[in-house]
Amino acid sequence: MAEFPDNNQATADLKTIDKIAFVYIKDRKILSTRSNGKSVWYIPGGKREPGENDMETLSRELKEELNIEVSFPEVRYIGVFKAQAHGHPDGTVVKMTCYTGAYTGELKASAEIDEFDFFTLEDQYKSAAVDRLILQFLHEAGMID
């Protein structure tokens, strides 16, 4: 599942960007977002702020980016995925902790998000490396086309 081995020696010298992501699947497609001025698409979510736990980060980021509220009783952990961070020096790893579930509200691109769309595996070329790993995992699990 991970592009980088998850052992202390392999990751000790690498810079890690800690992110939380919301994997929302509708009609066998995954929700993806494109930030202002960017050409690469990302699964919604973002970086943890100091003192935040996963659910606080997830809630804050989804409200900021898409104007939705997470339905916490329905949130489920999917896994952690690691890959080279897009747009960062070689050796910088993004660690994406992924959750799925339901939300309330109507999706609306806001804050730094220009647009959102729903992707299948065929759209993976538009995404950052860690997102491609997640799309491949979801496809192999039979969750997306």
N, CA, C and O atoms as a DFTB+ gen file, in Angstrom:
580 C
 N C O
     1  1       0.819      -1.184       0.000
     2  2       0.000       0.000       0.000
     3  2       0.863       1.247       0.000
     4  3       0.482       2.242      -0.618
     5  1       2.008       1.238       0.666
     6  2       2.824       2.439       0.775
     7  2       3.992       2.373      -0.192
     8  3       4.557       1.305      -0.429
     9  1       4.346       3.512      -0.741
    10  2       5.468       3.600      -1.655
    11  2       6.785       3.545      -0.889
    12  3       7.778       3.041      -1.412
    13  1       6.809       4.052       0.336
    14  2       7.993       4.033       1.179
    15  2       7.797       3.012       2.280
    16  3       6.711       2.942       2.856
    17  1       8.832       2.200       2.598
    18  2       8.688       1.224       3.676
    19  2       8.382       1.932       4.988
    20  3       8.887       3.023       5.253
    21  1       7.547       1.293       5.806
    22  2       7.157       1.900       7.072
    23  2       8.019       1.341       8.198
    24  3       7.520       0.682       9.111
    25  1       9.326       1.614       8.120
    26  2      10.200       1.220       9.225
    27  2      11.048       2.418       9.626
    28  3      11.232       3.342       8.834
    29  1      11.553       2.409      10.825
    30  2      12.252       3.567      11.369
    31  2      13.473       3.966      10.554
    32  3      13.693       5.159      10.347
    33  1      14.263       3.034      10.090
    34  2      15.474       3.346       9.349
    35  2      15.156       4.049       8.030
    36  3      15.821       5.019       7.663
    37  1      14.146       3.562       7.325
    38  2      13.834       4.120       6.010
    39  2      13.238       5.520       6.094
    40  3      13.403       6.319       5.172
    41  1      12.552       5.822       7.184
    42  2      11.874       7.112       7.259
    43  2      12.548       8.080       8.227
    44  3      12.117       9.229       8.327
    45  1      13.576       7.660       8.933
    46  2      14.196       8.509       9.948
    47  2      14.773       9.791       9.351
    48  3      14.727      10.840       9.993
    49  1      15.314       9.725       8.136
    50  2      15.957      10.882       7.530
    51  2      15.032      11.658       6.590
    52  3      15.450      12.653       5.998
    53  1      13.798      11.220       6.448
    54  2      12.883      11.865       5.538
    55  2      11.999      12.870       6.271
    56  3      11.590      12.636       7.408
    57  1      11.711      13.986       5.614
    58  2      10.746      14.935       6.158
    59  2       9.360      14.410       5.841
    60  3       9.091      14.003       4.711
    61  1       8.476      14.415       6.833
    62  2       7.129      13.896       6.645
    63  2       6.101      15.005       6.818
    64  3       6.146      15.763       7.786
    65  1       5.174      15.090       5.871
    66  2       4.047      16.006       5.944
    67  2       2.846      15.175       6.376
    68  3       2.428      14.258       5.669
    69  1       2.298      15.501       7.537
    70  2       1.202      14.748       8.141
    71  2      -0.134      15.323       7.684
    72  3      -0.464      16.463       8.013
    73  1      -0.909      14.538       6.921
    74  2      -2.189      15.011       6.408
    75  2      -3.300      14.015       6.738
    76  3      -3.064      12.818       6.901
    77  1      -4.507      14.546       6.829
    78  2      -5.702      13.742       7.043
    79  2      -6.572      13.912       5.797
    80  3      -6.690      15.020       5.274
    81  1      -7.184      12.821       5.314
    82  2      -7.982      12.890       4.091
    83  2      -9.345      12.244       4.283
    84  3      -9.505      11.294       5.049
    85  1     -10.323      12.788       3.563
    86  2     -11.689      12.283       3.583
    87  2     -11.970      11.585       2.266
    88  3     -12.064      12.229       1.221
    89  1     -12.102      10.280       2.314
    90  2     -12.372       9.470       1.134
    91  2     -13.890       9.314       1.033
    92  3     -14.500       8.512       1.739
    93  1     -14.475      10.098       0.140
    94  2     -15.922      10.026      -0.063
    95  2     -16.179       9.425      -1.435
    96  3     -15.711       9.940      -2.451
    97  1     -16.928       8.330      -1.451
    98  2     -17.195       7.609      -2.700
    99  2     -18.683       7.690      -3.013
   100  3     -19.534       7.417      -2.168
   101  1     -18.970       8.077      -4.262
   102  2     -20.349       8.168      -4.753
   103  2     -20.381       7.567      -6.149
   104  3     -19.584       7.946      -7.009
   105  1     -21.284       6.646      -6.376
   106  2     -21.428       6.006      -7.696
   107  2     -20.096       5.412      -8.169
   108  3     -19.742       5.503      -9.345
   109  1     -19.363       4.799      -7.224
   110  2     -18.089       4.123      -7.506
   111  2     -17.001       5.076      -8.001
   112  3     -16.090       4.675      -8.725
   113  1     -17.113       6.354      -7.595
   114  2     -16.105       7.373      -7.904
   115  2     -15.738       8.077      -6.610
   116  3     -16.561       8.181      -5.701
   117  1     -14.485       8.570      -6.522
   118  2     -13.999       9.244      -5.328
   119  2     -13.981      10.761      -5.524
   120  3     -13.609      11.264      -6.584
   121  1     -14.389      11.464      -4.487
   122  2     -14.365      12.921      -4.497
   123  2     -12.919      13.410      -4.498
   124  3     -12.096      12.949      -3.708
   125  1     -12.624      14.346      -5.393
   126  2     -11.294      14.937      -5.478
   127  2     -11.424      16.441      -5.662
   128  3     -12.427      16.929      -6.184
   129  1     -10.394      17.177      -5.226
   130  2     -10.433      18.640      -5.285
   131  2      -9.188      19.187      -5.969
   132  3      -8.130      18.560      -5.972
   133  1      -9.345      20.384      -6.554
   134  2      -8.204      21.091      -7.138
   135  2      -8.116      22.457      -6.462
   136  3      -9.070      23.235      -6.476
   137  1      -6.965      22.730      -5.876
   138  2      -6.744      23.993      -5.165
   139  2      -6.504      25.137      -6.141
   140  3      -6.119      24.922      -7.290
   141  1      -6.736      26.351      -5.665
   142  2      -6.515      27.557      -6.472
   143  2      -5.127      27.550      -7.106
   144  3      -4.125      27.366      -6.415
   145  1      -5.073      27.751      -8.408
   146  2      -3.812      27.884      -9.110
   147  2      -3.011      26.607      -9.277
   148  3      -1.875      26.661      -9.747
   149  1      -3.560      25.466      -8.910
   150  2      -2.842      24.193      -9.013
   151  2      -3.402      23.380     -10.174
   152  3      -4.561      23.534     -10.558
   153  1      -2.559      22.516     -10.724
   154  2      -3.026      21.636     -11.789
   155  2      -3.265      20.217     -11.282
   156  3      -3.943      19.427     -11.940
   157  1      -2.712      19.892     -10.115
   158  2      -2.842      18.553      -9.535
   159  2      -4.062      18.503      -8.618
   160  3      -4.362      19.466      -7.912
   161  1      -4.752      17.377      -8.638
   162  2      -5.943      17.167      -7.812
   163  2      -5.563      16.376      -6.567
   164  3      -4.642      15.559      -6.585
   165  1      -6.298      16.637      -5.478
   166  2      -6.057      15.984      -4.191
   167  2      -7.365      15.504      -3.579
   168  3      -8.419      16.100      -3.802
   169  1      -7.293      14.438      -2.817
   170  2      -8.430      14.010      -2.007
   171  2      -8.618      15.069      -0.924
   172  3      -7.630      15.528      -0.349
   173  1      -9.856      15.472      -0.628
   174  2     -10.081      16.542       0.355
   175  2      -9.468      16.233       1.714
   176  3      -9.420      15.082       2.148
   177  1      -9.006      17.278       2.368
   178  2      -8.393      17.156       3.690
   179  2      -7.234      18.117       3.786
   180  3      -7.147      19.071       3.012
   181  1      -6.346      17.877       4.725
   182  2      -5.209      18.767       4.845
   183  2      -4.350      18.477       6.050
   184  3      -4.482      17.447       6.711
   185  1      -3.465      19.420       6.316
   186  2      -2.478      19.274       7.381
   187  2      -3.101      19.514       8.750
   188  3      -3.986      20.350       8.928
   189  1      -2.611      18.760       9.683
   190  2      -3.019      18.881      11.072
   191  2      -2.414      20.154      11.667
   192  3      -1.247      20.462      11.426
   193  1      -3.209      20.888      12.440
   194  2      -2.691      22.032      13.179
   195  2      -2.237      21.554      14.549
   196  3      -2.723      20.531      15.031
   197  1      -1.308      22.274      15.195
   198  2      -0.812      21.838      16.509
   199  2      -1.954      21.563      17.488
   200  3      -2.862      22.377      17.655
   201  1      -1.883      20.400      18.125
   202  2      -2.859      20.023      19.141
   203  2      -4.115      19.366      18.605
   204  3      -4.936      18.891      19.389
   205  1      -4.293      19.323      17.275
   206  2      -5.497      18.707      16.715
   207  2      -5.359      17.198      16.633
   208  3      -4.276      16.673      16.373
   209  1      -6.473      16.503      16.860
   210  2      -6.495      15.070      16.582
   211  2      -7.038      14.868      15.162
   212  3      -7.399      15.839      14.497
   213  1      -7.097      13.637      14.705
   214  2      -7.522      13.358      13.331
   215  2      -8.911      13.908      13.031
   216  3      -9.121      14.519      11.984
   217  1      -9.859      13.696      13.940
   218  2     -11.234      14.112      13.680
   219  2     -11.382      15.630      13.681
   220  3     -12.180      16.174      12.917
   221  1     -10.628      16.312      14.522
   222  2     -10.656      17.776      14.522
   223  2     -10.099      18.324      13.213
   224  3     -10.651      19.263      12.640
   225  1      -9.006      17.734      12.746
   226  2      -8.417      18.155      11.469
   227  2      -9.384      17.899      10.323
   228  3      -9.607      18.767       9.479
   229  1      -9.953      16.702      10.302
   230  2     -10.895      16.345       9.245
   231  2     -12.076      17.312       9.220
   232  3     -12.456      17.807       8.159
   233  1     -12.645      17.575      10.374
   234  2     -13.794      18.472      10.471
   235  2     -13.447      19.883       9.998
   236  3     -14.185      20.465       9.203
   237  1     -12.348      20.429      10.470
   238  2     -11.940      21.792      10.103
   239  2     -11.671      21.906       8.612
   240  3     -12.154      22.829       7.957
   241  1     -10.898      20.968       8.077
   242  2     -10.522      21.027       6.661
   243  2     -11.733      20.901       5.737
   244  3     -11.817      21.614       4.737
   245  1     -12.661      20.017       6.052
   246  2     -13.818      19.837       5.179
   247  2     -14.751      21.042       5.232
   248  3     -15.363      21.405       4.228
   249  1     -14.855      21.649       6.386
   250  2     -15.667      22.870       6.503
   251  2     -15.018      23.990       5.684
   252  3     -15.709      24.707       4.960
   253  1     -13.689      24.143       5.797
   254  2     -12.977      25.196       5.065
   255  2     -13.014      24.980       3.551
   256  3     -13.265      25.914       2.789
   257  1     -12.762      23.736       3.122
   258  2     -12.599      23.452       1.698
   259  2     -13.906      23.264       0.942
   260  3     -14.049      23.728      -0.189
   261  1     -14.865      22.577       1.573
   262  2     -16.066      22.163       0.836
   263  2     -17.374      22.546       1.510
   264  3     -18.451      22.211       1.017
   265  1     -17.286      23.244       2.632
   266  2     -18.466      23.725       3.340
   267  2     -19.397      22.594       3.773
   268  3     -20.619      22.741       3.729
   269  1     -18.822      21.466       4.193
   270  2     -19.615      20.329       4.673
   271  2     -19.197      19.971       6.092
   272  3     -18.108      20.322       6.545
   273  1     -20.086      19.264       6.783
   274  2     -19.830      18.769       8.139
   275  2     -19.747      17.250       8.087
   276  3     -20.585      16.601       7.461
   277  1     -18.746      16.686       8.737
   278  2     -18.587      15.243       8.788
   279  2     -19.618      14.663       9.752
   280  3     -19.868      15.228      10.816
   281  1     -20.217      13.532       9.373
   282  2     -21.142      12.811      10.255
   283  2     -20.331      11.809      11.067
   284  3     -20.114      10.675      10.640
   285  1     -19.883      12.249      12.253
   286  2     -18.912      11.465      13.008
   287  2     -19.329      10.053      13.402
   288  3     -18.466       9.176      13.415
   289  1     -20.565       9.778      13.718
   290  2     -20.849       8.378      14.060
   291  2     -20.567       7.419      12.907
   292  3     -20.390       6.219      13.116
   293  1     -20.526       7.948      11.707
   294  2     -20.356       7.114      10.515
   295  2     -18.935       7.112       9.959
   296  3     -18.682       6.447       8.954
   297  1     -17.999       7.830      10.576
   298  2     -16.629       7.899      10.077
   299  2     -15.898       6.586      10.371
   300  3     -15.958       6.059      11.482
   301  1     -15.210       6.077       9.351
   302  2     -14.436       4.837       9.483
   303  2     -13.024       5.044       8.940
   304  3     -12.827       5.711       7.924
   305  1     -12.062       4.470       9.622
   306  2     -10.654       4.514       9.231
   307  2     -10.442       3.606       8.024
   308  3     -10.954       2.487       7.987
   309  1      -9.684       4.089       7.035
   310  2      -9.340       3.273       5.864
   311  2      -7.892       2.802       5.937
   312  3      -7.619       1.617       5.747
   313  1      -6.961       3.717       6.209
   314  2      -5.552       3.344       6.256
   315  2      -4.648       4.541       6.112
   316  3      -5.103       5.677       5.969
   317  1      -3.344       4.264       6.152
   318  2      -2.321       5.294       6.000
   319  2      -1.539       4.983       4.733
   320  3      -1.148       3.841       4.489
   321  1      -1.320       6.016       3.933
   322  2      -0.610       5.876       2.661
   323  2       0.532       6.881       2.642
   324  3       0.370       8.008       3.111
   325  1       1.679       6.491       2.109
   326  2       2.854       7.364       2.055
   327  2       3.436       7.373       0.648
   328  3       3.488       6.348      -0.032
   329  1       3.874       8.566       0.230
   330  2       4.520       8.711      -1.078
   331  2       5.303      10.015      -1.091
   332  3       5.170      10.845      -0.192
   333  1       6.115      10.180      -2.115
   334  2       6.818      11.444      -2.326
   335  2       5.789      12.571      -2.381
   336  3       4.779      12.457      -3.076
   337  1       6.039      13.650      -1.653
   338  2       5.128      14.792      -1.624
   339  2       5.242      15.591      -2.920
   340  3       6.341      15.955      -3.337
   341  1       4.112      15.858      -3.547
   342  2       4.075      16.613      -4.796
   343  2       4.574      18.041      -4.573
   344  3       4.141      18.723      -3.643
   345  1       5.498      18.488      -5.444
   346  2       5.988      19.863      -5.377
   347  2       6.994      20.111      -4.265
   348  3       7.324      21.264      -3.990
   349  1       7.490      19.062      -3.619
   350  2       8.474      19.192      -2.543
   351  2       9.773      18.494      -2.952
   352  3       9.768      17.649      -3.847
   353  1      10.881      18.844      -2.302
   354  2      12.154      18.203      -2.648
   355  2      12.096      16.683      -2.475
   356  3      11.356      16.164      -1.639
   357  1      12.902      15.980      -3.291
   358  2      12.983      14.525      -3.164
   359  2      13.259      14.148      -1.721
   360  3      14.063      14.787      -1.041
   361  1      12.588      13.108      -1.262
   362  2      12.761      12.645       0.112
   363  2      11.736      13.217       1.069
   364  3      11.667      12.798       2.224
   365  1      10.934      14.173       0.605
   366  2       9.854      14.682       1.455
   367  2       8.639      13.792       1.232
   368  3       8.145      13.660       0.112
   369  1       8.173      13.192       2.300
   370  2       7.095      12.219       2.239
   371  2       5.805      12.840       2.758
   372  3       5.805      13.555       3.759
   373  1       4.709      12.557       2.064
   374  2       3.403      12.905       2.613
   375  2       2.808      11.620       3.182
   376  3       2.765      10.583       2.520
   377  1       2.351      11.720       4.426
   378  2       1.689      10.602       5.107
   379  2       0.214      10.972       5.199
   380  3      -0.158      11.897       5.920
   381  1      -0.621      10.245       4.464
   382  2      -2.045      10.560       4.386
   383  2      -2.829       9.508       5.171
   384  3      -2.892       8.341       4.783
   385  1      -3.422       9.945       6.279
   386  2      -4.285       9.076       7.065
   387  2      -5.706       9.282       6.548
   388  3      -6.232      10.394       6.582
   389  1      -6.321       8.207       6.071
   390  2      -7.590       8.308       5.359
   391  2      -8.761       7.754       6.162
   392  3      -8.677       6.714       6.815
   393  1      -9.862       8.508       6.079
   394  2     -11.127       8.127       6.689
   395  2     -12.222       8.240       5.640
   396  3     -12.101       9.006       4.684
   397  1     -13.284       7.477       5.824
   398  2     -14.450       7.568       4.961
   399  2     -15.678       7.721       5.837
   400  3     -15.622       7.518       7.050
   401  1     -16.777       8.079       5.217
   402  2     -18.009       8.237       5.967
   403  2     -18.982       9.113       5.220
   404  3     -18.887       9.284       4.005
   405  1     -19.921       9.665       5.966
   406  2     -20.954      10.526       5.388
   407  2     -20.728      11.965       5.827
   408  3     -19.920      12.245       6.712
   409  1     -21.452      12.858       5.194
   410  2     -21.372      14.274       5.563
   411  2     -22.754      14.891       5.452
   412  3     -23.661      14.321       4.844
   413  1     -22.899      16.074       6.054
   414  2     -24.118      16.854       5.895
   415  2     -23.750      18.161       5.218
   416  3     -22.617      18.633       5.312
   417  1     -24.728      18.736       4.534
   418  2     -24.496      19.964       3.803
   419  2     -24.366      19.675       2.323
   420  3     -24.400      18.522       1.893
   421  1     -24.217      20.735       1.551
   422  2     -24.067      20.618       0.110
   423  2     -22.638      20.958      -0.273
   424  3     -22.116      21.999       0.125
   425  1     -22.001      20.080      -1.049
   426  2     -20.634      20.332      -1.498
   427  2     -20.553      21.668      -2.216
   428  3     -21.329      21.952      -3.128
   429  1     -19.591      22.487      -1.782
   430  2     -19.368      23.781      -2.416
   431  2     -17.884      24.118      -2.288
   432  3     -17.358      24.222      -1.180
   433  1     -17.219      24.287      -3.420
   434  2     -15.799      24.656      -3.392
   435  2     -15.668      26.014      -2.708
   436  3     -16.332      26.975      -3.098
   437  1     -14.813      26.094      -1.691
   438  2     -14.614      27.351      -0.979
   439  2     -13.173      27.441      -0.502
   440  3     -12.382      26.524      -0.724
   441  1     -12.831      28.545       0.154
   442  2     -11.468      28.793       0.636
   443  2     -10.487      28.649      -0.516
   444  3     -10.578      29.374      -1.507
   445  1      -9.544      27.710      -0.389
   446  2      -8.506      27.572      -1.410
   447  2      -8.874      26.606      -2.535
   448  3      -8.037      26.329      -3.393
   449  1     -10.088      26.092      -2.555
   450  2     -10.492      25.103      -3.552
   451  2     -11.175      25.784      -4.745
   452  3     -12.133      26.539      -4.577
   453  1     -10.666      25.504      -5.951
   454  2     -11.277      26.026      -7.179
   455  2     -12.459      25.181      -7.629
   456  3     -13.498      25.701      -8.036
   457  1     -12.277      23.853      -7.546
   458  2     -13.320      22.963      -8.037
   459  2     -13.181      21.580      -7.426
   460  3     -12.141      21.233      -6.866
   461  1     -14.251      20.794      -7.542
   462  2     -14.217      19.399      -7.123
   463  2     -14.839      18.560      -8.218
   464  3     -15.588      19.059      -9.057
   465  1     -14.514      17.267      -8.196
   466  2     -15.038      16.339      -9.185
   467  2     -14.966      14.944      -8.578
   468  3     -14.402      14.761      -7.500
   469  1     -15.535      13.963      -9.267
   470  2     -15.475      12.576      -8.825
   471  2     -14.652      11.784      -9.825
   472  3     -14.900      11.845     -11.029
   473  1     -13.663      11.035      -9.322
   474  2     -12.694      10.324     -10.157
   475  2     -12.860       8.811     -10.078
   476  3     -13.314       8.262      -9.075
   477  1     -12.473       8.158     -11.177
   478  2     -12.260       6.711     -11.198
   479  2     -10.751       6.493     -11.284
   480  3      -9.979       7.451     -11.325
   481  1     -10.347       5.253     -11.309
   482  2      -8.917       4.943     -11.432
   483  2      -8.331       5.548     -12.704
   484  3      -7.162       5.934     -12.721
   485  1      -9.118       5.633     -13.756
   486  2      -8.626       6.195     -15.022
   487  2      -8.186       7.652     -14.890
   488  3      -7.412       8.139     -15.714
   489  1      -8.666       8.345     -13.874
   490  2      -8.324       9.750     -13.668
   491  2      -7.079       9.948     -12.800
   492  3      -6.695      11.082     -12.513
   493  1      -6.456       8.861     -12.388
   494  2      -5.339       8.959     -11.446
   495  2      -4.184       9.809     -11.958
   496  3      -3.446      10.374     -11.151
   497  1      -4.005       9.917     -13.246
   498  2      -2.905      10.713     -13.800
   499  2      -3.018      12.193     -13.423
   500  3      -2.027      12.920     -13.501
   501  1      -4.193      12.648     -13.020
   502  2      -4.414      14.039     -12.621
   503  2      -3.996      14.296     -11.176
   504  3      -3.911      15.448     -10.749
   505  1      -3.735      13.225     -10.419
   506  2      -3.557      13.308      -8.971
   507  2      -2.109      13.218      -8.526
   508  3      -1.235      12.762      -9.264
   509  1      -1.877      13.666      -7.291
   510  2      -0.568      13.540      -6.653
   511  2      -0.263      12.059      -6.393
   512  3      -1.167      11.224      -6.389
   513  1       1.015      11.748      -6.177
   514  2       1.454      10.353      -6.022
   515  2       0.708       9.616      -4.909
   516  3       0.278       8.481      -5.110
   517  1       0.550      10.236      -3.749
   518  2      -0.127       9.545      -2.652
   519  2      -1.589       9.284      -3.000
   520  3      -2.133       8.244      -2.630
   521  1      -2.227      10.205      -3.699
   522  2      -3.614      10.006      -4.114
   523  2      -3.717       8.856      -5.114
   524  3      -4.689       8.102      -5.091
   525  1      -2.731       8.716      -5.983
   526  2      -2.740       7.591      -6.929
   527  2      -2.683       6.260      -6.189
   528  3      -3.341       5.298      -6.586
   529  1      -1.890       6.203      -5.105
   530  2      -1.841       4.978      -4.289
   531  2      -3.209       4.675      -3.690
   532  3      -3.647       3.525      -3.661
   533  1      -3.872       5.714      -3.216
   534  2      -5.186       5.538      -2.597
   535  2      -6.203       5.087      -3.638
   536  3      -6.991       4.179      -3.374
   537  1      -6.198       5.705      -4.813
   538  2      -7.118       5.293      -5.873
   539  2      -6.877       3.841      -6.273
   540  3      -7.832       3.090      -6.472
   541  1      -5.611       3.435      -6.394
   542  2      -5.291       2.052      -6.740
   543  2      -5.799       1.092      -5.663
   544  3      -6.371       0.047      -5.974
   545  1      -5.585       1.453      -4.396
   546  2      -6.055       0.635      -3.278
   547  2      -7.579       0.485      -3.325
   548  3      -8.098      -0.622      -3.184
   549  1      -8.296       1.599      -3.524
   550  2      -9.756       1.565      -3.550
   551  2     -10.269       0.756      -4.751
   552  3     -11.266       0.040      -4.647
   553  1      -9.582       0.879      -5.878
   554  2      -9.964       0.110      -7.070
   555  2      -9.785      -1.389      -6.818
   556  3     -10.668      -2.189      -7.126
   557  1      -8.625      -1.761      -6.252
   558  2      -8.350      -3.176      -5.968
   559  2      -9.314      -3.736      -4.926
   560  3      -9.613      -4.930      -4.934
   561  1      -9.799      -2.880      -4.030
   562  2     -10.773      -3.297      -3.015
   563  2     -12.195      -3.336      -3.566
   564  3     -13.128      -3.701      -2.850
   565  1     -12.367      -2.957      -4.845
   566  2     -13.672      -2.983      -5.474
   567  2     -14.584      -1.835      -5.085
   568  3     -15.802      -1.924      -5.234
   569  1     -13.989      -0.747      -4.583
   570  2     -14.784       0.395      -4.108
   571  2     -14.993       1.469      -5.175
   572  3     -16.002       2.175      -5.155
   573  1     -14.044       1.597      -6.105
   574  2     -14.196       2.538      -7.205
   575  2     -13.909       1.819      -8.521
   576  3     -13.248       0.781      -8.555
   577  1     -14.421       2.398      -9.591
   578  2     -14.168       1.835     -10.932
   579  2     -12.788       2.240     -11.410
   580  3     -12.383       1.870     -12.512
